[in-house]
PDB file of C-alpha atoms in Angstrom:
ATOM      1  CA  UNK Q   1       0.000   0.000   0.000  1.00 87.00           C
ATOM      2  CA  UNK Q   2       1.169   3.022  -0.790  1.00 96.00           C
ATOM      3  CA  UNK Q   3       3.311   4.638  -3.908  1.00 98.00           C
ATOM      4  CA  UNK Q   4       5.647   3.351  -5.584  1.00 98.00           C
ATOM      5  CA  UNK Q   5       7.775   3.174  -8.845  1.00 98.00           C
ATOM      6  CA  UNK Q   6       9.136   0.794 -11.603  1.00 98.00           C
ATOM      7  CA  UNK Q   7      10.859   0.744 -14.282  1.00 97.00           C
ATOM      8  CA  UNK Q   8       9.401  -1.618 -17.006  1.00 96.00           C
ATOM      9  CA  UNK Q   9      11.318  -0.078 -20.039  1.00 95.00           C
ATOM     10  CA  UNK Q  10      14.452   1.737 -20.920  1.00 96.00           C
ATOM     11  CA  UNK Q  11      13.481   5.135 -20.616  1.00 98.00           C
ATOM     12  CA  UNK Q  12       9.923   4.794 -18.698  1.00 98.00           C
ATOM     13  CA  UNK Q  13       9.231   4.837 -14.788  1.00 98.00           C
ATOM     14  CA  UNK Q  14       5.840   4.009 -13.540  1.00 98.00           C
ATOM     15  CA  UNK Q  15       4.520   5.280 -10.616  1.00 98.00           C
ATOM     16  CA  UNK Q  16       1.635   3.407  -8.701  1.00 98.00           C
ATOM     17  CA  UNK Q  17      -0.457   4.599  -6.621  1.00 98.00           C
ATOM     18  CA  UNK Q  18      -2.427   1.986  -3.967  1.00 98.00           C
ATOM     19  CA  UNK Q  19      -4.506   3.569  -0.970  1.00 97.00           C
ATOM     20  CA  UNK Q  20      -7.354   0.785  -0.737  1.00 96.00           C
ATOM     21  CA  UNK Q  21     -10.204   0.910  -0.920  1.00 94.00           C
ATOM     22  CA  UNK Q  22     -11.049   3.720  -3.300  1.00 96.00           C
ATOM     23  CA  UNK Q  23      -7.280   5.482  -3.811  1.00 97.00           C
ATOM     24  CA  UNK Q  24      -8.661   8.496  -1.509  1.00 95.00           C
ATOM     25  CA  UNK Q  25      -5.432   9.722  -0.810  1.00 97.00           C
ATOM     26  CA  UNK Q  26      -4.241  10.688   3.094  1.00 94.00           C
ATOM     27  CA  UNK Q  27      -2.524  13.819   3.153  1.00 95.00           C
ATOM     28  CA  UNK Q  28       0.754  11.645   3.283  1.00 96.00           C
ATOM     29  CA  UNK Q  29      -0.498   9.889   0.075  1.00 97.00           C
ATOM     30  CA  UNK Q  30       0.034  13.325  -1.840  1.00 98.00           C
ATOM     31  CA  UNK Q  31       3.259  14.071  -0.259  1.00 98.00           C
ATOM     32  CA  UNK Q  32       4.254  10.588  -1.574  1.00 98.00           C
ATOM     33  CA  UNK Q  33       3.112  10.871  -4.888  1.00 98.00           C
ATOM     34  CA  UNK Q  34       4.712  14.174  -5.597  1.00 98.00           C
ATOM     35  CA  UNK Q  35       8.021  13.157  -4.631  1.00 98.00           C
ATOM     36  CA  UNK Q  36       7.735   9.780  -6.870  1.00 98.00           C
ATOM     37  CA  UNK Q  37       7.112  11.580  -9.226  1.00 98.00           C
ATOM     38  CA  UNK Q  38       9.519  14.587  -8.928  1.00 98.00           C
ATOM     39  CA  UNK Q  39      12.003  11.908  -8.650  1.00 98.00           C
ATOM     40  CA  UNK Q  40      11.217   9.948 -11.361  1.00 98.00           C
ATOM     41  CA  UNK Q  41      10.996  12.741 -13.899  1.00 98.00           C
ATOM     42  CA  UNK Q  42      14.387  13.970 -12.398  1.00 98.00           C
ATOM     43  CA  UNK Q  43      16.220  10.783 -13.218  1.00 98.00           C
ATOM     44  CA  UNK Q  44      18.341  11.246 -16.377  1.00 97.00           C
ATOM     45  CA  UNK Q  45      17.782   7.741 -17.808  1.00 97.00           C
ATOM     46  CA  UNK Q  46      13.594   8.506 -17.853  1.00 98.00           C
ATOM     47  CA  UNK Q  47      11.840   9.659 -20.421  1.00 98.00           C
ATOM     48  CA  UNK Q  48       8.376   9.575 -19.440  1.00 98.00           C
ATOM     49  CA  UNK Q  49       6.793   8.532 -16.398  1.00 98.00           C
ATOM     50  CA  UNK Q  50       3.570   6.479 -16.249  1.00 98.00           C
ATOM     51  CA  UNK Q  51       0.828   6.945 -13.548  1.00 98.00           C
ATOM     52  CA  UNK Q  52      -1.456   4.586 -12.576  1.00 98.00           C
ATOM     53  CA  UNK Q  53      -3.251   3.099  -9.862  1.00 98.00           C
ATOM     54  CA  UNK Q  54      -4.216  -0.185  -8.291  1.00 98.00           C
ATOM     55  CA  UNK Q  55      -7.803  -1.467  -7.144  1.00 96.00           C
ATOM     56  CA  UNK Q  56     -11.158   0.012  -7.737  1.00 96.00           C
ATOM     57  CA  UNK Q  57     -10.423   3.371  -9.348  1.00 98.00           C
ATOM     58  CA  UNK Q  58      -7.673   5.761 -10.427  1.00 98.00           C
ATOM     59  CA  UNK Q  59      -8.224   8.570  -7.722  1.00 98.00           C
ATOM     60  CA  UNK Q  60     -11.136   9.749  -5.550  1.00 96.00           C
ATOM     61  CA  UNK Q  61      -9.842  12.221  -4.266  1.00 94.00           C
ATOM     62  CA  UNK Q  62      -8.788  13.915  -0.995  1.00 91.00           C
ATOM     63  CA  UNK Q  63      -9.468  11.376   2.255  1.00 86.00           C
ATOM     64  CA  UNK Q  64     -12.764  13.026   3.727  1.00 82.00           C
ATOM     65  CA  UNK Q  65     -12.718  10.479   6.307  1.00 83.00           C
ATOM     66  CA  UNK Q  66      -9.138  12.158   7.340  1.00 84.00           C
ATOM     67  CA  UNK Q  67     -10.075  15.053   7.645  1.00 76.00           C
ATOM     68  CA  UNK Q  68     -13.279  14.867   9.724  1.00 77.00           C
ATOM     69  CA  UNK Q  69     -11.647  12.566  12.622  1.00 82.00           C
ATOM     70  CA  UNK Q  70      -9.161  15.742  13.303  1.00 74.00           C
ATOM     71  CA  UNK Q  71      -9.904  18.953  15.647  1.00 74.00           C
ATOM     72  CA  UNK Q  72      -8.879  21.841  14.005  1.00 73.00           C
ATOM     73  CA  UNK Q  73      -7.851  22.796  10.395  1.00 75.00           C
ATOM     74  CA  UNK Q  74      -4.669  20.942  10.446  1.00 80.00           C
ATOM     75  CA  UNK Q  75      -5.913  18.182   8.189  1.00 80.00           C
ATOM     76  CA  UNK Q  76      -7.844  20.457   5.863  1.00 81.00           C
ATOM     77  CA  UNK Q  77      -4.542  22.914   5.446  1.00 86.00           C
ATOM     78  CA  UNK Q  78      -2.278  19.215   4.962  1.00 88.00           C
ATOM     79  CA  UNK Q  79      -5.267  18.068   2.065  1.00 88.00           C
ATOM     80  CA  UNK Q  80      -4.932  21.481   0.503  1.00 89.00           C
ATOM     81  CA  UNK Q  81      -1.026  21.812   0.443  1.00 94.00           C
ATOM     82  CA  UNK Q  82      -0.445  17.815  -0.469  1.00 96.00           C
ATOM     83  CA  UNK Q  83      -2.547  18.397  -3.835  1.00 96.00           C
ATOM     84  CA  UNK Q  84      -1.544  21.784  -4.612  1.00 96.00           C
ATOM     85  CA  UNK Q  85       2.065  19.574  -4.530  1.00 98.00           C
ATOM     86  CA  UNK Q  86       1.627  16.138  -6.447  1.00 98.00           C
ATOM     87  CA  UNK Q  87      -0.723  18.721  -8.997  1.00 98.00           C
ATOM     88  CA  UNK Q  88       2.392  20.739  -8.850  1.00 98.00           C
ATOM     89  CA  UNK Q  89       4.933  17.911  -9.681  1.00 98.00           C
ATOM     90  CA  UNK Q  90       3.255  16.265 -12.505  1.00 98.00           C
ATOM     91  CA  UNK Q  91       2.918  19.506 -14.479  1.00 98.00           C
ATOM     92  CA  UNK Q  92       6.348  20.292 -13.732  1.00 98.00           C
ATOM     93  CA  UNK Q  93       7.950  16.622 -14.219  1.00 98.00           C
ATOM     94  CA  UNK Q  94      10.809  16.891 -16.325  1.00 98.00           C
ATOM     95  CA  UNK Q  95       9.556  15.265 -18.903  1.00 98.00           C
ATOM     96  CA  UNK Q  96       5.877  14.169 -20.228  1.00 98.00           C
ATOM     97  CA  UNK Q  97       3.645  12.464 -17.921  1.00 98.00           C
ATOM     98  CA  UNK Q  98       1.108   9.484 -18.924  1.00 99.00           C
ATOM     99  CA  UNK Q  99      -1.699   9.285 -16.631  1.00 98.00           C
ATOM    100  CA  UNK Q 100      -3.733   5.887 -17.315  1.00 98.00           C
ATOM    101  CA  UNK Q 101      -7.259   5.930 -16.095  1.00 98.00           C
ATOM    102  CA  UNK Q 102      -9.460   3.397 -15.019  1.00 98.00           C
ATOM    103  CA  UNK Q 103     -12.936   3.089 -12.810  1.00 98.00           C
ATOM    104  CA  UNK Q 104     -13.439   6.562 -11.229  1.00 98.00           C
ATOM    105  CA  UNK Q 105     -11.473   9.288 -11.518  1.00 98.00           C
ATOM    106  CA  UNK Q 106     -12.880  12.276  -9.196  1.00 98.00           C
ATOM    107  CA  UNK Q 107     -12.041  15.321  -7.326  1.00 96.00           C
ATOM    108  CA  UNK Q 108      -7.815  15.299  -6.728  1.00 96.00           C
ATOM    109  CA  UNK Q 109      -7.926  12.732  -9.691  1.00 98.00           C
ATOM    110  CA  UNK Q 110      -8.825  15.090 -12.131  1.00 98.00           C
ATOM    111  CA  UNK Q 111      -5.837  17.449 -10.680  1.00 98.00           C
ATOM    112  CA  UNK Q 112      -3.336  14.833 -11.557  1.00 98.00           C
ATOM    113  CA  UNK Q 113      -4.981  13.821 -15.461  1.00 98.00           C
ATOM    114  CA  UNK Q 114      -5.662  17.403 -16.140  1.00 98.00           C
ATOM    115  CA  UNK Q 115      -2.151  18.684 -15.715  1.00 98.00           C
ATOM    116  CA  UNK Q 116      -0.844  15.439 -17.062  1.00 98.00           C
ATOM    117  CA  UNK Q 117       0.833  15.217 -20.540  1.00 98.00           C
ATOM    118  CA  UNK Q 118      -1.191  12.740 -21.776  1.00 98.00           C
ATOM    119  CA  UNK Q 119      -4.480  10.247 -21.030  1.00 98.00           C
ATOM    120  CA  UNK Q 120      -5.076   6.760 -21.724  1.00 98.00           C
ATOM    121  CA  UNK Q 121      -8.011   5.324 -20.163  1.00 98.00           C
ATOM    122  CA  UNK Q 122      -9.966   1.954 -19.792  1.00 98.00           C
ATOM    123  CA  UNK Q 123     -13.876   2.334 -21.512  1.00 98.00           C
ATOM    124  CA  UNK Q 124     -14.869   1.942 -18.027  1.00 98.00           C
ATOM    125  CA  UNK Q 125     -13.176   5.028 -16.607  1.00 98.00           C
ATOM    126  CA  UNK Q 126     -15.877   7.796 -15.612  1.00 98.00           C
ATOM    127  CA  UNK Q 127     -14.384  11.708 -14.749  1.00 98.00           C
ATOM    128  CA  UNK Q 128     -15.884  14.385 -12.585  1.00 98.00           C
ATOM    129  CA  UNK Q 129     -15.180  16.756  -9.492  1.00 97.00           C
ATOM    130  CA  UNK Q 130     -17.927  15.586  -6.954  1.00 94.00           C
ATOM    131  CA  UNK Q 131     -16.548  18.763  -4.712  1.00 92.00           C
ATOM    132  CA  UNK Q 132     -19.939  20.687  -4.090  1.00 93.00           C
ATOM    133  CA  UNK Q 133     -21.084  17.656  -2.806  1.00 90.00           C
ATOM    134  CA  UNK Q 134     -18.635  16.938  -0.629  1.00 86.00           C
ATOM    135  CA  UNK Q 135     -18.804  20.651   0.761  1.00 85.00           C
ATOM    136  CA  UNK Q 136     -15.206  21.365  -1.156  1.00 85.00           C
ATOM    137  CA  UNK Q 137     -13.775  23.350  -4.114  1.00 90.00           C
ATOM    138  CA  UNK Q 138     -11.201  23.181  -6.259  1.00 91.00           C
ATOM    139  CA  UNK Q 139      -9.468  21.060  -9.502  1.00 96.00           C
ATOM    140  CA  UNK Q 140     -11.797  23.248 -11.481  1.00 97.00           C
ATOM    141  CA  UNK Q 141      -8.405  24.816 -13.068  1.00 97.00           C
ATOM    142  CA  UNK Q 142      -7.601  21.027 -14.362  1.00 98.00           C
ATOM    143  CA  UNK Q 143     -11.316  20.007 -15.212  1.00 98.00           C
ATOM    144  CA  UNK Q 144     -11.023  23.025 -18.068  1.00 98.00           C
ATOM    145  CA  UNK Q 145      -7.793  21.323 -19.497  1.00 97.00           C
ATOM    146  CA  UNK Q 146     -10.342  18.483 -20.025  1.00 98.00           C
ATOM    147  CA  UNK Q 147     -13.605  19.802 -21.699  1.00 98.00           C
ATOM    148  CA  UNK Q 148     -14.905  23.020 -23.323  1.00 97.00           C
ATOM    149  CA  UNK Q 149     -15.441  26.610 -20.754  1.00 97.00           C
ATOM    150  CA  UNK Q 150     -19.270  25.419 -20.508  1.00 98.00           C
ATOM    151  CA  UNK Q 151     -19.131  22.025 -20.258  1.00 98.00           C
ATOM    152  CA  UNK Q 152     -16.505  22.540 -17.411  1.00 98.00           C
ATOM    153  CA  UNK Q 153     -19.578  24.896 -15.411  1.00 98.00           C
ATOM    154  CA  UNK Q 154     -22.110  22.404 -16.000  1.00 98.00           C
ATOM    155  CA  UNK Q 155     -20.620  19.502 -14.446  1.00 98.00           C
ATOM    156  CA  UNK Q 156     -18.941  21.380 -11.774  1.00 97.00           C
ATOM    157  CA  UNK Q 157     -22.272  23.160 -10.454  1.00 97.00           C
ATOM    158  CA  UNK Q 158     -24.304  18.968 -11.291  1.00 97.00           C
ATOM    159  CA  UNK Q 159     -21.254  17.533  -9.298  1.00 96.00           C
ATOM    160  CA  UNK Q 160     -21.965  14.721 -12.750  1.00 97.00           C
ATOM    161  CA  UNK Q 161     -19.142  12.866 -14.129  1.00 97.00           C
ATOM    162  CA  UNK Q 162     -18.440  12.205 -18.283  1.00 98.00           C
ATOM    163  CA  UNK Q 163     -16.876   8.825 -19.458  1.00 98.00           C
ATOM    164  CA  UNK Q 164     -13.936   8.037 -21.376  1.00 98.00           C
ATOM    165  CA  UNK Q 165     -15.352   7.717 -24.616  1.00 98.00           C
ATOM    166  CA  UNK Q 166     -16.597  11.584 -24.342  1.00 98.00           C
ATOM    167  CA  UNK Q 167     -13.524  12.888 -22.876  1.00 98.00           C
ATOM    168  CA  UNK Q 168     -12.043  10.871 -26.015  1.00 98.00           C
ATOM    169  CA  UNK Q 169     -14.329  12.483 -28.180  1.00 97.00           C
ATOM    170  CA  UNK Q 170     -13.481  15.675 -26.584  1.00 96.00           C
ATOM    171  CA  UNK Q 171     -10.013  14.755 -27.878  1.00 97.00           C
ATOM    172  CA  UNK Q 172      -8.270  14.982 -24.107  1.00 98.00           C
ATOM    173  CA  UNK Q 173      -7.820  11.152 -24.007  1.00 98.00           C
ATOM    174  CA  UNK Q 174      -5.621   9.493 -26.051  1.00 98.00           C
ATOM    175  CA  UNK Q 175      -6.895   6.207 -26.825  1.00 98.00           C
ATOM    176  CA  UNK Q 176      -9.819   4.258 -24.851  1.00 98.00           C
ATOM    177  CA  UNK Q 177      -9.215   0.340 -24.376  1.00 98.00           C
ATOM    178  CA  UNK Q 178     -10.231  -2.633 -22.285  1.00 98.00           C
ATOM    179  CA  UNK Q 179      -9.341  -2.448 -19.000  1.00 98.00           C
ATOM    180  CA  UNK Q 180      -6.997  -5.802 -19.368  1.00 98.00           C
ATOM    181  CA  UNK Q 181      -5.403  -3.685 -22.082  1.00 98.00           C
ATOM    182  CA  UNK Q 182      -4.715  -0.343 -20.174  1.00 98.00           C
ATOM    183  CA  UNK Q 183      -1.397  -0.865 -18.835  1.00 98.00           C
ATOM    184  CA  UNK Q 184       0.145  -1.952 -21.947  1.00 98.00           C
ATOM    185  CA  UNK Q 185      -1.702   0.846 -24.020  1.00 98.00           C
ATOM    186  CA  UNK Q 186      -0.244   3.601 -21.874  1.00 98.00           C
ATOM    187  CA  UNK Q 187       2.961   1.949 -21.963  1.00 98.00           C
ATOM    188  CA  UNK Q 188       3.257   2.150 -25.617  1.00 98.00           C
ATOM    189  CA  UNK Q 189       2.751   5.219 -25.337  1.00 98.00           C
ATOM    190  CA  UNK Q 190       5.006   5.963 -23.333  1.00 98.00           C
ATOM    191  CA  UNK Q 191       7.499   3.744 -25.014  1.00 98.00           C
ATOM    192  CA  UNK Q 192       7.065   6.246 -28.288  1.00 98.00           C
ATOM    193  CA  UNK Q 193       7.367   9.203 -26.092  1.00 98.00           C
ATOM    194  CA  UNK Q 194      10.337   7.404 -24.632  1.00 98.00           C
ATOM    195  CA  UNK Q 195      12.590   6.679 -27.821  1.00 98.00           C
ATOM    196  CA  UNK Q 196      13.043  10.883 -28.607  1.00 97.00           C
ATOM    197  CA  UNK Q 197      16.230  12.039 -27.636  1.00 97.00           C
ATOM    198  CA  UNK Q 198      16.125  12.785 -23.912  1.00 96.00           C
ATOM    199  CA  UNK Q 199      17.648  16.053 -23.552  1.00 97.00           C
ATOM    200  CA  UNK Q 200      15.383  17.188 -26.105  1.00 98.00           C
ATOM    201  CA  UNK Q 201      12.183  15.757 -24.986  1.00 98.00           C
ATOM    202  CA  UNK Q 202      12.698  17.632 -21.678  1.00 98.00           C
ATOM    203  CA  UNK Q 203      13.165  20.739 -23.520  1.00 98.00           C
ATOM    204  CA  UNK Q 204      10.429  20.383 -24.935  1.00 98.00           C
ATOM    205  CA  UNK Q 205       7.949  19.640 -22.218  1.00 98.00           C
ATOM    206  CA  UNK Q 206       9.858  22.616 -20.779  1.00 98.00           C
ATOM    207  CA  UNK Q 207       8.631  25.109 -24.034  1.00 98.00           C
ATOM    208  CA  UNK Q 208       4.978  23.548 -24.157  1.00 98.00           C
ATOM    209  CA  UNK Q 209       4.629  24.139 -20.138  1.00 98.00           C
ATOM    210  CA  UNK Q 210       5.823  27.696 -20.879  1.00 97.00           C
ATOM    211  CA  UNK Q 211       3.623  28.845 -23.676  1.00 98.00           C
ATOM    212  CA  UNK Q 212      -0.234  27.597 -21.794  1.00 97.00           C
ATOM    213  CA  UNK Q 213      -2.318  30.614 -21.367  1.00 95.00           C
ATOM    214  CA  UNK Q 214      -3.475  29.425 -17.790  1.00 95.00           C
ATOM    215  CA  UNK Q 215      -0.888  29.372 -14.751  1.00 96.00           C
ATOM    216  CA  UNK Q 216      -2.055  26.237 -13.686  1.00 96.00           C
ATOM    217  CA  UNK Q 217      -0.489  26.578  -9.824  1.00 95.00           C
ATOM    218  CA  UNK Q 218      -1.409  30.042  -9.570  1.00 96.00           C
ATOM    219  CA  UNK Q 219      -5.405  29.368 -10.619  1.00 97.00           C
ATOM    220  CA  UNK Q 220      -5.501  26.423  -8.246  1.00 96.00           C
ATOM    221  CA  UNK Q 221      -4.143  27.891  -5.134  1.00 94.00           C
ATOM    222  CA  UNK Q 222      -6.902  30.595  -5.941  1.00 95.00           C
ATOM    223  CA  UNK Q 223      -9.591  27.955  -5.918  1.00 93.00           C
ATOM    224  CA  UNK Q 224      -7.961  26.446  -2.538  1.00 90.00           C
ATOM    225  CA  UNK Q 225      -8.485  29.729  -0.553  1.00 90.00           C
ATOM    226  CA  UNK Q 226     -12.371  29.086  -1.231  1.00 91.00           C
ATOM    227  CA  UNK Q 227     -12.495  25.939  -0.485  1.00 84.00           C
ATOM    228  CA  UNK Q 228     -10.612  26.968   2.843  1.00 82.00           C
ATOM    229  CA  UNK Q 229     -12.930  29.686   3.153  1.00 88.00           C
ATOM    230  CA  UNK Q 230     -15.848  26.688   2.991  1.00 87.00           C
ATOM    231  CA  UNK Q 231     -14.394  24.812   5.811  1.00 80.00           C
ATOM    232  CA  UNK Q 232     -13.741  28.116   8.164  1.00 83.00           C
ATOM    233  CA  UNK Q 233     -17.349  29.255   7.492  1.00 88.00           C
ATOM    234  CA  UNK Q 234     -18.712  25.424   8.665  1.00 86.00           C
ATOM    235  CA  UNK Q 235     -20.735  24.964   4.937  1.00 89.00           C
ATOM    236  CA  UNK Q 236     -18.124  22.302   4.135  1.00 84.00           C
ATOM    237  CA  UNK Q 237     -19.896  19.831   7.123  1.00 80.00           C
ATOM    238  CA  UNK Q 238     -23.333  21.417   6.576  1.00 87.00           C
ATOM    239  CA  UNK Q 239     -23.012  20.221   3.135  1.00 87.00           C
ATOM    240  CA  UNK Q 240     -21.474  17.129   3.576  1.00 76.00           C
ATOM    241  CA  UNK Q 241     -23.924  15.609   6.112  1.00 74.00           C
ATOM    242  CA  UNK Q 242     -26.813  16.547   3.644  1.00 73.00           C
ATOM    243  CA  UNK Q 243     -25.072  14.756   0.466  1.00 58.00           C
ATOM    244  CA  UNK Q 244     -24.752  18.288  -1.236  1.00 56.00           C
ATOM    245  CA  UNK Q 245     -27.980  19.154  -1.321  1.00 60.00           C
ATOM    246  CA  UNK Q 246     -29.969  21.698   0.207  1.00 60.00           C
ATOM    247  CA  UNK Q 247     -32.206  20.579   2.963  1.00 49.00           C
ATOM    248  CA  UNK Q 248     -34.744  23.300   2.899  1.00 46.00           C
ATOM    249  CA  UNK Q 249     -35.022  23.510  -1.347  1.00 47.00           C
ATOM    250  CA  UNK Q 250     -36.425  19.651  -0.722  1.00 45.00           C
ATOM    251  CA  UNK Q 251     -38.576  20.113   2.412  1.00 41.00           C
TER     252      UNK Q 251
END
């Protein structure tokens, strides 16, 4: 349980990520997964780095269950800073990042496949930020890298999720495939990426990094200070204890 990393082919580290049941990451979990991946894109003999996930589902996000059992803000602050980090580190890996997707992918997962190079996901992968039901904000920045301005505000405000085949369609996933055939899709993949030169590659995920027309860490920390502001204000457990939805609009 845990992270950890591989290397299956000259050139290509894969980073695995295993929090059972559901891959709802800890705030350790995030500190762990940034530094895998910091490290793995910092290693001269990689080319591209592979993330992916064990059990259920890719990602579901922060560990709610974490954060309620502490006093305080301490775990809340930990949540916020741990994904504003492994975000952080796969957007900024030295060179291109393959995130491979299967089951769920929701809330912090859609921080790590929306600033990730590239997506390969199984057909039954499903997407979405569940955050205003779980009295949170935030990952909205990486949810745009994903689908059109509107589309983005429509399943943000639903708290609904879109499959692989529309994100596909969308044309922010790569190729959809089996799930018995996911690994080895976003390995080959990889494996292409892989065989460039490797200074070269790394300047140019450098040059493409520089020349997006959103500041990916600077737009998320904005989002963070609201969700911080929800969980000073007390809507964050309001919300969550009514699963997201108003209690008086259904009386």
């Amino acid at each position: 349980m845990g992270v950890s990393t591989s290397a299956p082919e000259k050139g290509v580290a894969v980073v695995t990520v295993d929090f059972p049941p559901v891959n709802a990451l800890p705030v350790r979990g995030w500190y762990e997964l940034a530094a895998a991946v910091r490290a793995a894109g910092a290693d001269p003999e990689v080319r591209c780095v592979v993330l992916i996930a064990e059990g259920r589902g890719f990602n579901a996000g922060v560990d709610i269950k974490e954060i309620q059992r502490e006093d305080g803000h301490g775990a809340l602050v930990g949540a916020n800073r741990g994904c504003f980090e492994a975000f952080a580190a796969v957007y900024e890996c030295e060179v291109p990042v393959v995130a491979a997707v299967h089951g769920f992918c929701l809330g912090g997962g859609i921080g790590l496949v929306g600033n990730a190079d590239a997506i390969v996901a199984s057909d039954d992968a499903t997407f979405g930020l569940p955050e205003l039901d779980r009295g949170a904000l935030g990952a909205a920045t990486h949810l745009a890298r994903l689908v059109p301005q509107h589309l983005m505000r429509a399943l943000y405000y639903t708290s609904r999720t879109v499959t692989a085949g529309e994100l596909h369609r969308h044309g922010s996933v790569w190729r959809v495939v089996p799930r018995a055939e996911l690994r080895d899709a976003a390995l080959e993949l990889a494996g292409e990426i892989a065989a460039k030169d490797g200074q070269l590659i790394r300047l140019a995920k450098a040059a493409i990094n520089g020349i997006d027309p959103v500041d990916v860490r600077r737009s998320y920390r904005f989002e963070q200070g609201f969700t911080f502001e929800a969980g000073l204000s007390g809507v964050a457990d309001r919300v969550r204890d009514t699963f997201g939805t108003d209690k008086e609009r259904r009386a």
